[in-house]
PDB file of C-alpha atoms in Angstrom:
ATOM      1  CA  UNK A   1     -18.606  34.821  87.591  1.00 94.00           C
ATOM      2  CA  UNK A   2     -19.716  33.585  84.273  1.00 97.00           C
ATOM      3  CA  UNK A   3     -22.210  30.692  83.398  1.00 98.00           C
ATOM      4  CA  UNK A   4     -21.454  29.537  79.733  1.00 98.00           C
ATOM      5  CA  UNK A   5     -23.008  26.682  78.294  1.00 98.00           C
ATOM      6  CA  UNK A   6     -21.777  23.800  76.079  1.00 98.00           C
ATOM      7  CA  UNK A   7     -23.465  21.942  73.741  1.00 98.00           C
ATOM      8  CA  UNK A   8     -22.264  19.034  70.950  1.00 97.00           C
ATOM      9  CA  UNK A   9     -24.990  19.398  68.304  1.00 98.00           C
ATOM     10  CA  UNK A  10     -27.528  17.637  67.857  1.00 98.00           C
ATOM     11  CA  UNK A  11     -27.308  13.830  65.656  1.00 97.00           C
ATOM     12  CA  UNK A  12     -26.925  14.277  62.695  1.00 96.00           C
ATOM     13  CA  UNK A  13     -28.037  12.361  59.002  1.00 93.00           C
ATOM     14  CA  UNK A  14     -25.528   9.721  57.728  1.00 90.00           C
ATOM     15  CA  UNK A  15     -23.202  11.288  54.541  1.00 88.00           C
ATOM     16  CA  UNK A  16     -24.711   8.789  52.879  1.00 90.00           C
ATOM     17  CA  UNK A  17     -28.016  10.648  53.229  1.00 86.00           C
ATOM     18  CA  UNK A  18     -27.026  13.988  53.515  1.00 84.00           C
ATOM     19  CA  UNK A  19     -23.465  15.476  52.248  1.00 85.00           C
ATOM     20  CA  UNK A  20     -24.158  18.435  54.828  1.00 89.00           C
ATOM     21  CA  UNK A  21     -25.362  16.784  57.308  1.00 93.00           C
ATOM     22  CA  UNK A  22     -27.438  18.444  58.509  1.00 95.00           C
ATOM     23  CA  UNK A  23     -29.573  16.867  61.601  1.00 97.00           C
ATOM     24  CA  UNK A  24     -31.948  13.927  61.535  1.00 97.00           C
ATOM     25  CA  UNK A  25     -35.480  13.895  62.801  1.00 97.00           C
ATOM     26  CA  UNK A  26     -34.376  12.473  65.781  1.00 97.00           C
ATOM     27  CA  UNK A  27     -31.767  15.183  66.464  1.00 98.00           C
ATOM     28  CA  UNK A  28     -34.331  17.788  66.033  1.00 98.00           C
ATOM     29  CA  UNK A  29     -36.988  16.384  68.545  1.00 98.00           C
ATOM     30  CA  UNK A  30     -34.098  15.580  71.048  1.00 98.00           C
ATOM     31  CA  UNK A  31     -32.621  19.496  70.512  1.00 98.00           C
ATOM     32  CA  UNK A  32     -36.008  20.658  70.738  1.00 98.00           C
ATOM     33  CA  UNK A  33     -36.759  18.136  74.111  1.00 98.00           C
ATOM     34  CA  UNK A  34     -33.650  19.771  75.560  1.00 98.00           C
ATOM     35  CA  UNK A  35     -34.322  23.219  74.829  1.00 98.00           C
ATOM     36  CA  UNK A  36     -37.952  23.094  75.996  1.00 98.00           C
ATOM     37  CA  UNK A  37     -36.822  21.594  79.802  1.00 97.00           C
ATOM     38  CA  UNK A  38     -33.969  24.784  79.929  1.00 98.00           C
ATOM     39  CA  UNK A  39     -37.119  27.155  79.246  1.00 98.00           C
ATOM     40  CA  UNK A  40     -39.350  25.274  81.613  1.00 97.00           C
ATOM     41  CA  UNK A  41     -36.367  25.554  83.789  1.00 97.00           C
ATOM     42  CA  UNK A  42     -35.800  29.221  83.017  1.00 97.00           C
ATOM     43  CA  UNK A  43     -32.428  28.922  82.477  1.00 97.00           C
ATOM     44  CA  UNK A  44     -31.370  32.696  81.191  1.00 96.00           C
ATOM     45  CA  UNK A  45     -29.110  32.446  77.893  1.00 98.00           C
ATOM     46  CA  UNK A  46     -28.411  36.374  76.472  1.00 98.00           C
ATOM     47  CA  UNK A  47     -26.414  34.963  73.489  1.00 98.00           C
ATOM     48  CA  UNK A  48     -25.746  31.521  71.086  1.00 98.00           C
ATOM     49  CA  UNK A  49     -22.291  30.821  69.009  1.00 98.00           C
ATOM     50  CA  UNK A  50     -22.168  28.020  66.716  1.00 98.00           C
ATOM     51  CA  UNK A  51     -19.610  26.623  64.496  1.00 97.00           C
ATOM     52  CA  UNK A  52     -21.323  27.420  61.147  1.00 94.00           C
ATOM     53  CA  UNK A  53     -21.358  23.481  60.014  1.00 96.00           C
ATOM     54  CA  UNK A  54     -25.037  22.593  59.205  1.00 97.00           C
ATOM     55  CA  UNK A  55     -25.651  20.744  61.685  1.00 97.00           C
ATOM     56  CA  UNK A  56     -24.581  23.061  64.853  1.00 98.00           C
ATOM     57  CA  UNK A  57     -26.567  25.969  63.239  1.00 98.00           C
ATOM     58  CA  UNK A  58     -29.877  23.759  62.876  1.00 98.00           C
ATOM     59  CA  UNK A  59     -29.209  22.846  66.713  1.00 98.00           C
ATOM     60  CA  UNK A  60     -28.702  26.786  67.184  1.00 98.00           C
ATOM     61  CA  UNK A  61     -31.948  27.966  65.463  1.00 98.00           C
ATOM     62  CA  UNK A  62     -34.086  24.548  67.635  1.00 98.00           C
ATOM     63  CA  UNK A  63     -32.281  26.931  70.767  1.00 98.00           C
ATOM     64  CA  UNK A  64     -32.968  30.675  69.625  1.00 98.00           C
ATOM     65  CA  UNK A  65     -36.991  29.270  68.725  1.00 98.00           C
ATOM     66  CA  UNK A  66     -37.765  28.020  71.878  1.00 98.00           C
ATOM     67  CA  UNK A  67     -35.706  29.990  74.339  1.00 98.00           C
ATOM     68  CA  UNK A  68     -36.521  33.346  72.467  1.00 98.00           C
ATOM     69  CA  UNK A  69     -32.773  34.110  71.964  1.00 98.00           C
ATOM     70  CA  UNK A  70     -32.346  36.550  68.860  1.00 97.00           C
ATOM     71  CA  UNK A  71     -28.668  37.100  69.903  1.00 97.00           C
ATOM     72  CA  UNK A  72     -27.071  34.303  67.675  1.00 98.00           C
ATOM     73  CA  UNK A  73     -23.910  33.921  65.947  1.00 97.00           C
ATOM     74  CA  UNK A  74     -20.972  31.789  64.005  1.00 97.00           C
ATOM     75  CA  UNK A  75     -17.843  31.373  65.363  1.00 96.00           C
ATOM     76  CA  UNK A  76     -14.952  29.552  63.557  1.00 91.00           C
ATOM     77  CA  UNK A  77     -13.339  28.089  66.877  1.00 95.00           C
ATOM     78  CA  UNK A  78     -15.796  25.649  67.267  1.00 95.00           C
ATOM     79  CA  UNK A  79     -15.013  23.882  64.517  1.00 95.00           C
ATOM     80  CA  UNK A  80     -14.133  20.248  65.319  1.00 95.00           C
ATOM     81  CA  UNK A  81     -10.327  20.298  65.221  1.00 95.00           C
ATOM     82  CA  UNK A  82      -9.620  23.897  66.155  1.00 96.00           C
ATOM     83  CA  UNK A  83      -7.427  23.996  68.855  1.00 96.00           C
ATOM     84  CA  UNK A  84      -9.653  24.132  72.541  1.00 96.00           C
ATOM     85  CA  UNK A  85      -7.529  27.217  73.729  1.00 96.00           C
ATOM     86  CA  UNK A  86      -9.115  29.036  70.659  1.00 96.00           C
ATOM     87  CA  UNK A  87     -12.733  28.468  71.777  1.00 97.00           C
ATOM     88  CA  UNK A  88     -12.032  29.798  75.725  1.00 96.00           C
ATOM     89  CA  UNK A  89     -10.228  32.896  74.633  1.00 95.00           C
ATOM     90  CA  UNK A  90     -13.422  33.755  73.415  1.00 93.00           C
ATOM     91  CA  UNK A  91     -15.453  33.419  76.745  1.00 96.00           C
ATOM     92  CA  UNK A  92     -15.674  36.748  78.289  1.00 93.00           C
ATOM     93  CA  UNK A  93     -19.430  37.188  78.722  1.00 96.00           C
ATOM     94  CA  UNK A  94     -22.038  35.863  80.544  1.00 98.00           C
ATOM     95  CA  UNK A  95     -24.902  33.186  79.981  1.00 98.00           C
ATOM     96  CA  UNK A  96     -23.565  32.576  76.326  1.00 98.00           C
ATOM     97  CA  UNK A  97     -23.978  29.052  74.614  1.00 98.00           C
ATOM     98  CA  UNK A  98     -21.531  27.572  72.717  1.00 98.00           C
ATOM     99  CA  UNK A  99     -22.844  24.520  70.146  1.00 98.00           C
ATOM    100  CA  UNK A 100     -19.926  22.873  68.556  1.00 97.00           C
ATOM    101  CA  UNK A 101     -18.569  19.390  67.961  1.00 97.00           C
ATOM    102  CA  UNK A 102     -16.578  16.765  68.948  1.00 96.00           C
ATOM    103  CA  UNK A 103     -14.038  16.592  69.395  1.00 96.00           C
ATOM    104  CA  UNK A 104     -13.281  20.386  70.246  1.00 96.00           C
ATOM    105  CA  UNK A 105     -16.197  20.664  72.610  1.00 96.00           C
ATOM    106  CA  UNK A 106     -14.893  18.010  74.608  1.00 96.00           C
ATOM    107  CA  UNK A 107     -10.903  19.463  75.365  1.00 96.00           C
ATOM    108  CA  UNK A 108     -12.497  23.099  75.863  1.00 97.00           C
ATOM    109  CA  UNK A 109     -14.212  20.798  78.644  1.00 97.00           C
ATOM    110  CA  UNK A 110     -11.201  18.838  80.037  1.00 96.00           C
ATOM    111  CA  UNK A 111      -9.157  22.003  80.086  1.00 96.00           C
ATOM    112  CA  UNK A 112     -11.522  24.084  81.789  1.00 96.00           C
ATOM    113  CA  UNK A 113     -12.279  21.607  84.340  1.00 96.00           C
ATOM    114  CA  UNK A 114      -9.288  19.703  84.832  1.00 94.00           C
ATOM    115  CA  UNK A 115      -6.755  21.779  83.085  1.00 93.00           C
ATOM    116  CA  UNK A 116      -5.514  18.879  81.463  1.00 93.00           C
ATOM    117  CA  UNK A 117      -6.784  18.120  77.390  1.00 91.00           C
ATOM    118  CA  UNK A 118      -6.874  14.767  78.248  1.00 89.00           C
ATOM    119  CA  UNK A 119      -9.274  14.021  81.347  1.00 91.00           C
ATOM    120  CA  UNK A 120     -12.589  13.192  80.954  1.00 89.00           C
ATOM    121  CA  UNK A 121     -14.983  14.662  83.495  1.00 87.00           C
ATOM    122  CA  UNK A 122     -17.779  13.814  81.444  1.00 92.00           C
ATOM    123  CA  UNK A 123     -18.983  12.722  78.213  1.00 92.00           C
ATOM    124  CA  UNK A 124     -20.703  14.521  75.938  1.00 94.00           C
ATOM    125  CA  UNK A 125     -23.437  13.438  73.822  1.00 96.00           C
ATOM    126  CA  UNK A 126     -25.495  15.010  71.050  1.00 97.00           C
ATOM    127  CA  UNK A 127     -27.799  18.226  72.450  1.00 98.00           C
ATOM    128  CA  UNK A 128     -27.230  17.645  76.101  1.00 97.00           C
ATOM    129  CA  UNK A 129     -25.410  20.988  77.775  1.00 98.00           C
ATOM    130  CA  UNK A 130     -22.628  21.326  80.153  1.00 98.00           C
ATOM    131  CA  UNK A 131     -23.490  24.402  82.135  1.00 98.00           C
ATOM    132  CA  UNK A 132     -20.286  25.848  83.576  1.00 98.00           C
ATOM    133  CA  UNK A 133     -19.319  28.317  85.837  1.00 98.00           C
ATOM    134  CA  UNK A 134     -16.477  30.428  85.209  1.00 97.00           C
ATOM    135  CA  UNK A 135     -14.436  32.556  88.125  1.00 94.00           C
ATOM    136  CA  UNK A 136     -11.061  33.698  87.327  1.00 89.00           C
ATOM    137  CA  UNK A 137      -9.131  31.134  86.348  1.00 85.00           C
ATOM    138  CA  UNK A 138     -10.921  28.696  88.294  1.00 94.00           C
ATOM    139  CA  UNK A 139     -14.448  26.277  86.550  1.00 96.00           C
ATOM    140  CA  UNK A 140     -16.724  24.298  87.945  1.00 97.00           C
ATOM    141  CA  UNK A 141     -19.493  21.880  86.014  1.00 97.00           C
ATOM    142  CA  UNK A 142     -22.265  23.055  87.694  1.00 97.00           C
ATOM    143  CA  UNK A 143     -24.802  20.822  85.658  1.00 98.00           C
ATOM    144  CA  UNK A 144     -25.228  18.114  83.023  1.00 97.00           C
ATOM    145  CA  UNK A 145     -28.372  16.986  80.864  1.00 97.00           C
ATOM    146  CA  UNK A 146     -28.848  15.399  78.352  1.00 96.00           C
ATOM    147  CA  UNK A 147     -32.055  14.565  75.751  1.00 93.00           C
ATOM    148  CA  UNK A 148     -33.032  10.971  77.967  1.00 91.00           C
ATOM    149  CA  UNK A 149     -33.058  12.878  81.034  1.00 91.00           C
ATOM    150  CA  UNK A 150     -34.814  16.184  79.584  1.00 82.00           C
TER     151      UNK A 150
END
């Protein structure tokens, strides 16, 4: 069994304030809220991908500081409109993290759990993680959180 973790990055500044966008204040403290209740929650993460964009690598680095996870890398299938199947493909280790966007993050999601790209178990919202477990062919949402509830 595998336990991977998604994670939509965290908000981001308007283009009109940043043509990178890379994230706001507010997406920093909420990344940083979320990743200080996994490591009070000592939730074991070997490994981060990220998309590359900005934003998603900011929300990586908030992870790899407080969680102590060296292991980080980019990975081109989490870019927003790369197709879902791309992104699971990829899964095929343990306690790995996967910060991406919208709306790729969410039909990796709906297939996995409802092997259909178009129901919605959940929501996601900027830095809260989806922890899922992984058996076979068969996945499970085993928890949700997000920055309010960190």
């Amino acid at each position: 069994m595998k336990t991977i973790y998604f994670v939509q990055h965290g908000l981001a500044n308007t283009r009109e304030i940043d043509l990178k966008r890379g994230l706001s204040d507010i997406g920093s403290e909420q990344t940083s809220k979320v990743a200080t209740y996994l490591q009070h929650h000592k939730i074991v993460i070997n490994k981060i991908c990220h998309s590359g964009k900005l934003r998603a690598s900011q929300t990586a680095a908030i992870f790899s500081d407080v969680l102590s996870i060296p292991n980080v890398c980019e990975l081109n299938c989490i870019l927003p409109n790369e197709a879902p199947e791309e992104l699971i493909k990829q899964i095929n280790s343990d306690a790995v993290m996967y910060i991406g966007h919208l709306p790729n993050l969410q039909k990796v999601l709906n297939l996995l759990l409802c092997q259909n790209i178009d129901n919605k178990v959940l929501s996601l919202q900027n830095s809260a993680v989806a922890c899922v477990e992984i058996e076979d062919t068969t996945a499970s949402l085993k928890w949700f959180i997000t920055a309010e509830m960190s």
